[in-house]
PDB file of N, CA and C in Angstrom:
ATOM      1  N   UNK L  27      -3.571  29.850 -17.960  1.00 85.00           N
ATOM      2  CA  UNK L  27      -2.533  30.986 -18.097  1.00 85.00           C
ATOM      3  C   UNK L  27      -3.403  32.259 -18.126  1.00 85.00           C
ATOM      4  N   UNK L  28      -4.552  32.172 -18.934  1.00 85.00           N
ATOM      5  CA  UNK L  28      -5.432  33.334 -19.136  1.00 85.00           C
ATOM      6  C   UNK L  28      -5.919  33.892 -17.744  1.00 85.00           C
ATOM      7  N   UNK L  29      -6.344  33.029 -17.149  1.00 85.00           N
ATOM      8  CA  UNK L  29      -7.158  33.344 -15.684  1.00 85.00           C
ATOM      9  C   UNK L  29      -6.019  33.988 -14.851  1.00 85.00           C
ATOM     10  N   UNK L  30      -4.827  33.333 -14.873  1.00 87.00           N
ATOM     11  CA  UNK L  30      -3.764  33.724 -13.807  1.00 87.00           C
ATOM     12  C   UNK L  30      -3.527  35.097 -14.280  1.00 87.00           C
ATOM     13  N   UNK L  31      -3.182  35.656 -15.668  1.00 84.00           N
ATOM     14  CA  UNK L  31      -3.031  37.040 -16.145  1.00 84.00           C
ATOM     15  C   UNK L  31      -3.867  38.139 -15.539  1.00 84.00           C
ATOM     16  N   UNK L  32      -5.285  37.667 -15.605  1.00 87.00           N
ATOM     17  CA  UNK L  32      -6.318  38.218 -15.064  1.00 87.00           C
ATOM     18  C   UNK L  32      -6.355  38.627 -13.564  1.00 87.00           C
ATOM     19  N   UNK L  33      -5.695  37.636 -12.723  1.00 89.00           N
ATOM     20  CA  UNK L  33      -6.166  37.893 -11.444  1.00 89.00           C
ATOM     21  C   UNK L  33      -5.041  38.887 -10.720  1.00 89.00           C
ATOM     22  N   UNK L  34      -5.976  39.463  -9.648  1.00 90.00           N
ATOM     23  CA  UNK L  34      -5.357  40.527  -9.024  1.00 90.00           C
ATOM     24  C   UNK L  34      -4.927  40.258  -7.671  1.00 90.00           C
ATOM     25  N   UNK L  35      -5.383  38.909  -7.132  1.00 91.00           N
ATOM     26  CA  UNK L  35      -5.057  38.684  -5.744  1.00 91.00           C
ATOM     27  C   UNK L  35      -3.901  37.670  -5.856  1.00 91.00           C
ATOM     28  N   UNK L  36      -3.959  36.664  -4.476  1.00 94.00           N
ATOM     29  CA  UNK L  36      -3.188  35.471  -4.596  1.00 94.00           C
ATOM     30  C   UNK L  36      -3.928  34.498  -5.346  1.00 94.00           C
ATOM     31  N   UNK L  37      -3.062  33.820  -6.133  1.00 95.00           N
ATOM     32  CA  UNK L  37      -3.193  32.478  -6.780  1.00 95.00           C
ATOM     33  C   UNK L  37      -2.551  31.156  -6.095  1.00 95.00           C
ATOM     34  N   UNK L  38      -3.347  30.105  -5.885  1.00 95.00           N
ATOM     35  CA  UNK L  38      -2.523  28.768  -5.332  1.00 95.00           C
ATOM     36  C   UNK L  38      -2.995  27.987  -6.045  1.00 95.00           C
ATOM     37  N   UNK L  39      -2.314  26.894  -6.481  1.00 94.00           N
ATOM     38  CA  UNK L  39      -2.780  25.593  -7.025  1.00 94.00           C
ATOM     39  C   UNK L  39      -2.667  24.634  -6.144  1.00 94.00           C
ATOM     40  N   UNK L  40      -3.859  24.077  -5.952  1.00 95.00           N
ATOM     41  CA  UNK L  40      -3.935  23.116  -4.924  1.00 95.00           C
ATOM     42  C   UNK L  40      -4.885  21.856  -5.132  1.00 95.00           C
ATOM     43  N   UNK L  41      -3.936  20.929  -4.506  1.00 93.00           N
ATOM     44  CA  UNK L  41      -4.648  19.393  -5.044  1.00 93.00           C
ATOM     45  C   UNK L  41      -5.107  18.649  -3.759  1.00 93.00           C
ATOM     46  N   UNK L  42      -6.270  18.305  -3.358  1.00 90.00           N
ATOM     47  CA  UNK L  42      -6.447  17.840  -2.188  1.00 90.00           C
ATOM     48  C   UNK L  42      -6.369  16.386  -2.160  1.00 90.00           C
ATOM     49  N   UNK L  43      -6.079  15.642  -1.270  1.00 85.00           N
ATOM     50  CA  UNK L  43      -5.875  14.209  -1.647  1.00 85.00           C
ATOM     51  C   UNK L  43      -7.592  13.447  -1.408  1.00 85.00           C
ATOM     52  N   UNK L  44      -7.402  12.362  -1.717  1.00 84.00           N
ATOM     53  CA  UNK L  44      -8.627  11.468  -1.376  1.00 84.00           C
ATOM     54  C   UNK L  44      -8.693  11.250   0.217  1.00 84.00           C
ATOM     55  N   UNK L  45     -10.221  11.343   0.241  1.00 91.00           N
ATOM     56  CA  UNK L  45     -10.684  11.091   1.788  1.00 91.00           C
ATOM     57  C   UNK L  45     -12.062  10.301   1.724  1.00 91.00           C
ATOM     58  N   UNK L  46     -12.315   9.244   2.564  1.00 94.00           N
ATOM     59  CA  UNK L  46     -13.244   8.776   2.413  1.00 94.00           C
ATOM     60  C   UNK L  46     -13.611   8.459   4.046  1.00 94.00           C
ATOM     61  N   UNK L  47     -14.750   8.860   4.418  1.00 96.00           N
ATOM     62  CA  UNK L  47     -15.342   8.565   5.860  1.00 96.00           C
ATOM     63  C   UNK L  47     -16.149   7.649   6.031  1.00 96.00           C
ATOM     64  N   UNK L  48     -16.119   6.517   6.808  1.00 97.00           N
ATOM     65  CA  UNK L  48     -17.075   5.279   6.765  1.00 97.00           C
ATOM     66  C   UNK L  48     -17.155   5.291   8.212  1.00 97.00           C
ATOM     67  N   UNK L  49     -18.414   5.231   8.576  1.00 97.00           N
ATOM     68  CA  UNK L  49     -19.265   5.090   9.907  1.00 97.00           C
ATOM     69  C   UNK L  49     -19.287   3.607  10.122  1.00 97.00           C
ATOM     70  N   UNK L  50     -18.595   3.209  11.086  1.00 97.00           N
ATOM     71  CA  UNK L  50     -18.223   1.793  11.627  1.00 97.00           C
ATOM     72  C   UNK L  50     -19.316   1.490  12.807  1.00 97.00           C
ATOM     73  N   UNK L  51     -19.971   0.150  12.744  1.00 95.00           N
ATOM     74  CA  UNK L  51     -20.785  -0.133  13.921  1.00 95.00           C
ATOM     75  C   UNK L  51     -20.151  -0.628  15.366  1.00 95.00           C
ATOM     76  N   UNK L  52     -19.002  -1.179  14.865  1.00 95.00           N
ATOM     77  CA  UNK L  52     -17.877  -1.602  15.940  1.00 95.00           C
ATOM     78  C   UNK L  52     -16.469  -1.070  15.969  1.00 95.00           C
ATOM     79  N   UNK L  53     -15.611  -0.815  16.820  1.00 95.00           N
ATOM     80  CA  UNK L  53     -14.449  -0.517  17.019  1.00 95.00           C
ATOM     81  C   UNK L  53     -13.441  -1.500  16.246  1.00 95.00           C
ATOM     82  N   UNK L  54     -13.618  -2.765  16.211  1.00 96.00           N
ATOM     83  CA  UNK L  54     -13.040  -3.792  15.415  1.00 96.00           C
ATOM     84  C   UNK L  54     -13.200  -3.677  13.850  1.00 96.00           C
ATOM     85  N   UNK L  55     -14.353  -3.117  13.575  1.00 96.00           N
ATOM     86  CA  UNK L  55     -14.449  -3.078  12.127  1.00 96.00           C
ATOM     87  C   UNK L  55     -13.863  -1.903  11.517  1.00 96.00           C
ATOM     88  N   UNK L  56     -13.912  -0.773  12.496  1.00 97.00           N
ATOM     89  CA  UNK L  56     -12.818   0.495  12.179  1.00 97.00           C
ATOM     90  C   UNK L  56     -11.358  -0.284  12.164  1.00 97.00           C
ATOM     91  N   UNK L  57     -10.952  -0.722  13.244  1.00 97.00           N
ATOM     92  CA  UNK L  57      -9.640  -1.267  12.905  1.00 97.00           C
ATOM     93  C   UNK L  57      -9.236  -1.838  12.015  1.00 97.00           C
ATOM     94  N   UNK L  58      -9.960  -2.843  11.606  1.00 97.00           N
ATOM     95  CA  UNK L  58      -9.699  -3.672  10.376  1.00 97.00           C
ATOM     96  C   UNK L  58      -9.381  -2.790   9.065  1.00 97.00           C
ATOM     97  N   UNK L  59     -10.429  -1.745   9.240  1.00 96.00           N
ATOM     98  CA  UNK L  59     -10.497  -0.869   7.862  1.00 96.00           C
ATOM     99  C   UNK L  59      -9.295  -0.130   7.844  1.00 96.00           C
ATOM    100  N   UNK L  60      -8.776   0.304   9.049  1.00 96.00           N
ATOM    101  CA  UNK L  60      -7.584   1.158   9.006  1.00 96.00           C
ATOM    102  C   UNK L  60      -6.473   0.284   8.808  1.00 96.00           C
ATOM    103  N   UNK L  61      -6.377  -1.138   9.172  1.00 96.00           N
ATOM    104  CA  UNK L  61      -5.221  -1.721   8.838  1.00 96.00           C
ATOM    105  C   UNK L  61      -5.329  -1.875   7.140  1.00 96.00           C
ATOM    106  N   UNK L  62      -6.192  -2.368   6.603  1.00 96.00           N
ATOM    107  CA  UNK L  62      -6.200  -2.476   5.174  1.00 96.00           C
ATOM    108  C   UNK L  62      -5.843  -1.246   4.468  1.00 96.00           C
ATOM    109  N   UNK L  63      -6.337   0.066   4.832  1.00 94.00           N
ATOM    110  CA  UNK L  63      -6.155   1.364   4.366  1.00 94.00           C
ATOM    111  C   UNK L  63      -4.858   1.574   4.506  1.00 94.00           C
ATOM    112  N   UNK L  64      -3.900   1.496   5.593  1.00 94.00           N
ATOM    113  CA  UNK L  64      -2.774   1.790   5.537  1.00 94.00           C
ATOM    114  C   UNK L  64      -1.575   0.787   4.646  1.00 94.00           C
ATOM    115  N   UNK L  65      -1.846  -0.249   4.904  1.00 94.00           N
ATOM    116  CA  UNK L  65      -1.298  -1.276   4.149  1.00 94.00           C
ATOM    117  C   UNK L  65      -1.611  -1.050   2.690  1.00 94.00           C
ATOM    118  N   UNK L  66      -2.558  -0.488   2.337  1.00 90.00           N
ATOM    119  CA  UNK L  66      -2.888  -0.011   1.043  1.00 90.00           C
ATOM    120  C   UNK L  66      -2.123   1.463   0.492  1.00 90.00           C
ATOM    121  N   UNK L  67      -1.627   1.730   1.370  1.00 87.00           N
ATOM    122  CA  UNK L  67      -0.849   3.121   1.026  1.00 87.00           C
ATOM    123  C   UNK L  67      -1.459   4.278   1.405  1.00 87.00           C
ATOM    124  N   UNK L  68      -2.771   4.357   2.237  1.00 89.00           N
ATOM    125  CA  UNK L  68      -3.216   5.512   2.408  1.00 89.00           C
ATOM    126  C   UNK L  68      -2.834   5.558   3.985  1.00 89.00           C
ATOM    127  N   UNK L  69      -1.776   6.143   4.429  1.00 88.00           N
ATOM    128  CA  UNK L  69      -1.071   6.425   5.342  1.00 88.00           C
ATOM    129  C   UNK L  69      -1.588   7.537   6.498  1.00 88.00           C
ATOM    130  N   UNK L  70      -2.384   8.332   5.983  1.00 90.00           N
ATOM    131  CA  UNK L  70      -2.863   9.485   6.827  1.00 90.00           C
ATOM    132  C   UNK L  70      -4.455   8.708   7.575  1.00 90.00           C
ATOM    133  N   UNK L  71      -4.715   7.552   7.442  1.00 94.00           N
ATOM    134  CA  UNK L  71      -5.835   7.161   7.718  1.00 94.00           C
ATOM    135  C   UNK L  71      -5.992   7.114   9.282  1.00 94.00           C
ATOM    136  N   UNK L  72      -7.196   7.084   9.606  1.00 95.00           N
ATOM    137  CA  UNK L  72      -7.438   7.289  11.314  1.00 95.00           C
ATOM    138  C   UNK L  72      -8.482   6.802  11.756  1.00 95.00           C
ATOM    139  N   UNK L  73      -8.938   6.641  13.049  1.00 97.00           N
ATOM    140  CA  UNK L  73     -10.326   6.553  13.839  1.00 97.00           C
ATOM    141  C   UNK L  73     -10.414   7.538  14.691  1.00 97.00           C
ATOM    142  N   UNK L  74     -11.757   7.720  14.596  1.00 96.00           N
ATOM    143  CA  UNK L  74     -12.241   9.062  15.587  1.00 96.00           C
ATOM    144  C   UNK L  74     -13.516   8.399  16.190  1.00 96.00           C
ATOM    145  N   UNK L  75     -13.517   8.890  17.521  1.00 96.00           N
ATOM    146  CA  UNK L  75     -14.678   8.010  18.324  1.00 96.00           C
ATOM    147  C   UNK L  75     -15.478   9.763  18.924  1.00 96.00           C
ATOM    148  N   UNK L  76     -16.593   9.761  18.369  1.00 93.00           N
ATOM    149  CA  UNK L  76     -17.360  11.021  18.622  1.00 93.00           C
ATOM    150  C   UNK L  76     -17.750  11.016  20.205  1.00 93.00           C
ATOM    151  N   UNK L  77     -18.315  12.158  20.690  1.00 91.00           N
ATOM    152  CA  UNK L  77     -18.828  11.892  21.890  1.00 91.00           C
ATOM    153  C   UNK L  77     -20.003  11.248  22.141  1.00 91.00           C
ATOM    154  N   UNK L  78     -20.737  10.959  21.210  1.00 92.00           N
ATOM    155  CA  UNK L  78     -22.113   9.987  21.110  1.00 92.00           C
ATOM    156  C   UNK L  78     -21.774   8.660  21.037  1.00 92.00           C
ATOM    157  N   UNK L  79     -20.320   8.194  20.640  1.00 93.00           N
ATOM    158  CA  UNK L  79     -20.007   6.975  20.470  1.00 93.00           C
ATOM    159  C   UNK L  79     -19.983   6.549  18.902  1.00 93.00           C
ATOM    160  N   UNK L  80     -20.175   7.557  18.146  1.00 96.00           N
ATOM    161  CA  UNK L  80     -19.981   7.130  16.689  1.00 96.00           C
ATOM    162  C   UNK L  80     -18.502   7.113  16.314  1.00 96.00           C
ATOM    163  N   UNK L  81     -18.303   5.837  15.790  1.00 97.00           N
ATOM    164  CA  UNK L  81     -17.083   5.531  15.362  1.00 97.00           C
ATOM    165  C   UNK L  81     -16.835   5.891  13.849  1.00 97.00           C
ATOM    166  N   UNK L  82     -15.870   6.649  13.500  1.00 97.00           N
ATOM    167  CA  UNK L  82     -15.748   6.977  11.954  1.00 97.00           C
ATOM    168  C   UNK L  82     -14.166   6.756  11.437  1.00 97.00           C
ATOM    169  N   UNK L  83     -14.157   6.068  10.616  1.00 97.00           N
ATOM    170  CA  UNK L  83     -12.602   5.697  10.123  1.00 97.00           C
ATOM    171  C   UNK L  83     -12.666   6.525   9.011  1.00 97.00           C
ATOM    172  N   UNK L  84     -11.314   7.199   8.817  1.00 96.00           N
ATOM    173  CA  UNK L  84     -11.275   8.074   7.855  1.00 96.00           C
ATOM    174  C   UNK L  84     -10.166   7.657   6.621  1.00 96.00           C
ATOM    175  N   UNK L  85     -10.226   7.165   5.764  1.00 94.00           N
ATOM    176  CA  UNK L  85      -9.229   6.669   4.943  1.00 94.00           C
ATOM    177  C   UNK L  85      -9.018   7.702   4.112  1.00 94.00           C
ATOM    178  N   UNK L  86      -7.274   8.281   4.093  1.00 91.00           N
ATOM    179  CA  UNK L  86      -6.929   9.375   3.488  1.00 91.00           C
ATOM    180  C   UNK L  86      -5.712   9.325   3.336  1.00 91.00           C
ATOM    181  N   UNK L  87      -5.421   9.711   1.676  1.00 86.00           N
ATOM    182  CA  UNK L  87      -4.288   9.589   0.917  1.00 86.00           C
ATOM    183  C   UNK L  87      -3.337  10.710   1.463  1.00 86.00           C
ATOM    184  N   UNK L  88      -2.162  10.551   1.211  1.00 83.00           N
ATOM    185  CA  UNK L  88      -1.109  11.531   1.407  1.00 83.00           C
ATOM    186  C   UNK L  88      -0.795  12.555   0.405  1.00 83.00           C
ATOM    187  N   UNK L  89      -1.467  12.109  -0.370  1.00 84.00           N
ATOM    188  CA  UNK L  89      -0.716  12.791  -2.003  1.00 84.00           C
ATOM    189  C   UNK L  89      -1.533  14.243  -2.019  1.00 84.00           C
ATOM    190  N   UNK L  90      -0.847  15.303  -1.194  1.00 89.00           N
ATOM    191  CA  UNK L  90      -1.335  16.535  -1.437  1.00 89.00           C
ATOM    192  C   UNK L  90      -0.622  17.685  -2.370  1.00 89.00           C
ATOM    193  N   UNK L  91      -0.975  18.670  -2.522  1.00 93.00           N
ATOM    194  CA  UNK L  91       0.014  19.749  -3.191  1.00 93.00           C
ATOM    195  C   UNK L  91      -0.600  20.862  -3.126  1.00 93.00           C
ATOM    196  N   UNK L  92       0.217  22.277  -2.732  1.00 95.00           N
ATOM    197  CA  UNK L  92      -0.373  23.365  -2.535  1.00 95.00           C
ATOM    198  C   UNK L  92       1.034  24.202  -2.901  1.00 95.00           C
ATOM    199  N   UNK L  93       0.602  25.204  -4.110  1.00 96.00           N
ATOM    200  CA  UNK L  93       1.982  25.947  -4.273  1.00 96.00           C
ATOM    201  C   UNK L  93       1.058  27.286  -4.867  1.00 96.00           C
ATOM    202  N   UNK L  94       1.792  28.248  -4.419  1.00 96.00           N
ATOM    203  CA  UNK L  94       1.295  29.612  -4.613  1.00 96.00           C
ATOM    204  C   UNK L  94       2.173  29.976  -5.810  1.00 96.00           C
ATOM    205  N   UNK L  95       1.103  30.681  -7.117  1.00 95.00           N
ATOM    206  CA  UNK L  95       1.473  30.985  -8.125  1.00 95.00           C
ATOM    207  C   UNK L  95       1.689  32.452  -8.290  1.00 95.00           C
ATOM    208  N   UNK L  96       0.761  33.140  -7.685  1.00 93.00           N
ATOM    209  CA  UNK L  96       0.878  34.691  -7.815  1.00 93.00           C
ATOM    210  C   UNK L  96       0.468  35.403  -6.590  1.00 93.00           C
ATOM    211  N   UNK L  97       1.065  36.499  -6.463  1.00 94.00           N
ATOM    212  CA  UNK L  97       0.969  37.423  -5.094  1.00 94.00           C
ATOM    213  C   UNK L  97       0.456  39.040  -5.570  1.00 94.00           C
ATOM    214  N   UNK L  98      -0.503  39.260  -5.096  1.00 92.00           N
ATOM    215  CA  UNK L  98      -1.232  40.510  -5.506  1.00 92.00           C
ATOM    216  C   UNK L  98      -1.186  40.914  -7.036  1.00 92.00           C
ATOM    217  N   UNK L  99      -1.460  39.676  -7.703  1.00 90.00           N
ATOM    218  CA  UNK L  99      -1.488  39.679  -8.965  1.00 90.00           C
ATOM    219  C   UNK L  99      -0.162  39.570  -9.874  1.00 90.00           C
ATOM    220  N   UNK L 100       0.516  39.500  -9.080  1.00 92.00           N
ATOM    221  CA  UNK L 100       2.063  39.329 -10.022  1.00 92.00           C
ATOM    222  C   UNK L 100       2.343  37.706  -9.875  1.00 92.00           C
ATOM    223  N   UNK L 101       2.463  37.283 -11.342  1.00 92.00           N
ATOM    224  CA  UNK L 101       3.001  36.035 -11.064  1.00 92.00           C
ATOM    225  C   UNK L 101       4.437  35.672 -10.823  1.00 92.00           C
ATOM    226  N   UNK L 102       4.287  34.666  -9.788  1.00 94.00           N
ATOM    227  CA  UNK L 102       5.671  34.264  -9.233  1.00 94.00           C
ATOM    228  C   UNK L 102       6.397  33.135  -9.865  1.00 94.00           C
ATOM    229  N   UNK L 103       5.888  32.481 -10.959  1.00 94.00           N
ATOM    230  CA  UNK L 103       6.565  31.274 -11.361  1.00 94.00           C
ATOM    231  C   UNK L 103       6.625  31.386 -13.069  1.00 94.00           C
ATOM    232  N   UNK L 104       7.028  30.632 -13.529  1.00 93.00           N
ATOM    233  CA  UNK L 104       7.157  30.888 -15.130  1.00 93.00           C
ATOM    234  C   UNK L 104       6.061  29.592 -15.281  1.00 93.00           C
ATOM    235  N   UNK L 105       5.648  30.139 -16.655  1.00 93.00           N
ATOM    236  CA  UNK L 105       4.852  29.265 -17.454  1.00 93.00           C
ATOM    237  C   UNK L 105       5.363  27.669 -17.570  1.00 93.00           C
ATOM    238  N   UNK L 106       6.492  27.292 -17.875  1.00 96.00           N
ATOM    239  CA  UNK L 106       6.994  26.244 -17.768  1.00 96.00           C
ATOM    240  C   UNK L 106       6.906  25.240 -16.562  1.00 96.00           C
ATOM    241  N   UNK L 107       6.812  26.075 -15.431  1.00 96.00           N
ATOM    242  CA  UNK L 107       6.942  25.603 -13.916  1.00 96.00           C
ATOM    243  C   UNK L 107       5.441  25.300 -13.688  1.00 96.00           C
ATOM    244  N   UNK L 108       4.685  26.101 -14.458  1.00 95.00           N
ATOM    245  CA  UNK L 108       3.027  25.738 -14.180  1.00 95.00           C
ATOM    246  C   UNK L 108       2.660  24.696 -14.804  1.00 95.00           C
ATOM    247  N   UNK L 109       3.381  24.106 -15.849  1.00 94.00           N
ATOM    248  CA  UNK L 109       2.979  22.925 -16.655  1.00 94.00           C
ATOM    249  C   UNK L 109       3.372  22.006 -15.995  1.00 94.00           C
ATOM    250  N   UNK L 110       4.788  22.283 -15.685  1.00 97.00           N
ATOM    251  CA  UNK L 110       5.099  20.992 -14.441  1.00 97.00           C
ATOM    252  C   UNK L 110       4.204  20.493 -13.531  1.00 97.00           C
ATOM    253  N   UNK L 111       3.530  21.609 -12.924  1.00 95.00           N
ATOM    254  CA  UNK L 111       2.882  21.530 -11.745  1.00 95.00           C
ATOM    255  C   UNK L 111       1.469  20.824 -12.108  1.00 95.00           C
ATOM    256  N   UNK L 112       1.124  20.980 -12.909  1.00 94.00           N
ATOM    257  CA  UNK L 112      -0.223  20.388 -13.679  1.00 94.00           C
ATOM    258  C   UNK L 112       0.181  19.033 -13.849  1.00 94.00           C
ATOM    259  N   UNK L 113       1.357  18.407 -14.229  1.00 96.00           N
ATOM    260  CA  UNK L 113       1.703  17.145 -14.835  1.00 96.00           C
ATOM    261  C   UNK L 113       1.633  16.470 -13.479  1.00 96.00           C
ATOM    262  N   UNK L 114       2.366  17.084 -12.301  1.00 95.00           N
ATOM    263  CA  UNK L 114       2.776  16.442 -11.058  1.00 95.00           C
ATOM    264  C   UNK L 114       1.123  16.347 -10.518  1.00 95.00           C
ATOM    265  N   UNK L 115       0.205  17.314 -10.390  1.00 93.00           N
ATOM    266  CA  UNK L 115      -0.943  17.032  -9.699  1.00 93.00           C
ATOM    267  C   UNK L 115      -1.809  16.159 -10.467  1.00 93.00           C
ATOM    268  N   UNK L 116      -1.478  15.881 -11.926  1.00 94.00           N
ATOM    269  CA  UNK L 116      -2.472  14.902 -12.661  1.00 94.00           C
ATOM    270  C   UNK L 116      -1.729  13.489 -12.303  1.00 94.00           C
ATOM    271  N   UNK L 117      -0.449  13.379 -11.798  1.00 93.00           N
ATOM    272  CA  UNK L 117      -0.218  12.032 -11.615  1.00 93.00           C
ATOM    273  C   UNK L 117      -0.582  11.706 -10.225  1.00 93.00           C
ATOM    274  N   UNK L 118      -0.450  12.860  -9.213  1.00 89.00           N
ATOM    275  CA  UNK L 118      -1.382  12.474  -7.783  1.00 89.00           C
ATOM    276  C   UNK L 118      -2.857  12.050  -8.113  1.00 89.00           C
ATOM    277  N   UNK L 119      -3.482  12.672  -9.158  1.00 89.00           N
ATOM    278  CA  UNK L 119      -4.823  12.127  -9.100  1.00 89.00           C
ATOM    279  C   UNK L 119      -4.891  10.819  -9.689  1.00 89.00           C
ATOM    280  N   UNK L 120      -3.889  10.349 -10.466  1.00 88.00           N
ATOM    281  CA  UNK L 120      -3.739   9.014 -10.885  1.00 88.00           C
ATOM    282  C   UNK L 120      -3.472   8.140  -9.736  1.00 88.00           C
ATOM    283  N   UNK L 121      -2.474   8.424  -8.819  1.00 82.00           N
ATOM    284  CA  UNK L 121      -2.417   7.611  -7.585  1.00 82.00           C
ATOM    285  C   UNK L 121      -3.313   7.787  -6.705  1.00 82.00           C
ATOM    286  N   UNK L 122      -4.250   8.548  -6.436  1.00 78.00           N
ATOM    287  CA  UNK L 122      -5.385   8.832  -5.692  1.00 78.00           C
ATOM    288  C   UNK L 122      -6.338   7.546  -6.147  1.00 78.00           C
TER     289      UNK L 122
END
């Protein structure tokens, strides 16, 4: 709260989800990993094949959070709401 009170610009509470990039030798390896990741709840996982043939499997969580708290130095939410957001972010971290 002290940092928010001193802020003069915009402040956003942001929690970014878990991301793991795995370089795979074969497409079949990436497909197997993607299946396991999705079945484990990492719904935003996917495979990318680069120009040089690199196969990258990205395991991504869906647990994200981005909430504006202040605008031009003016606090837009209550301290109680910020405490609630911190609890939500901590729960997302546990799920991650």
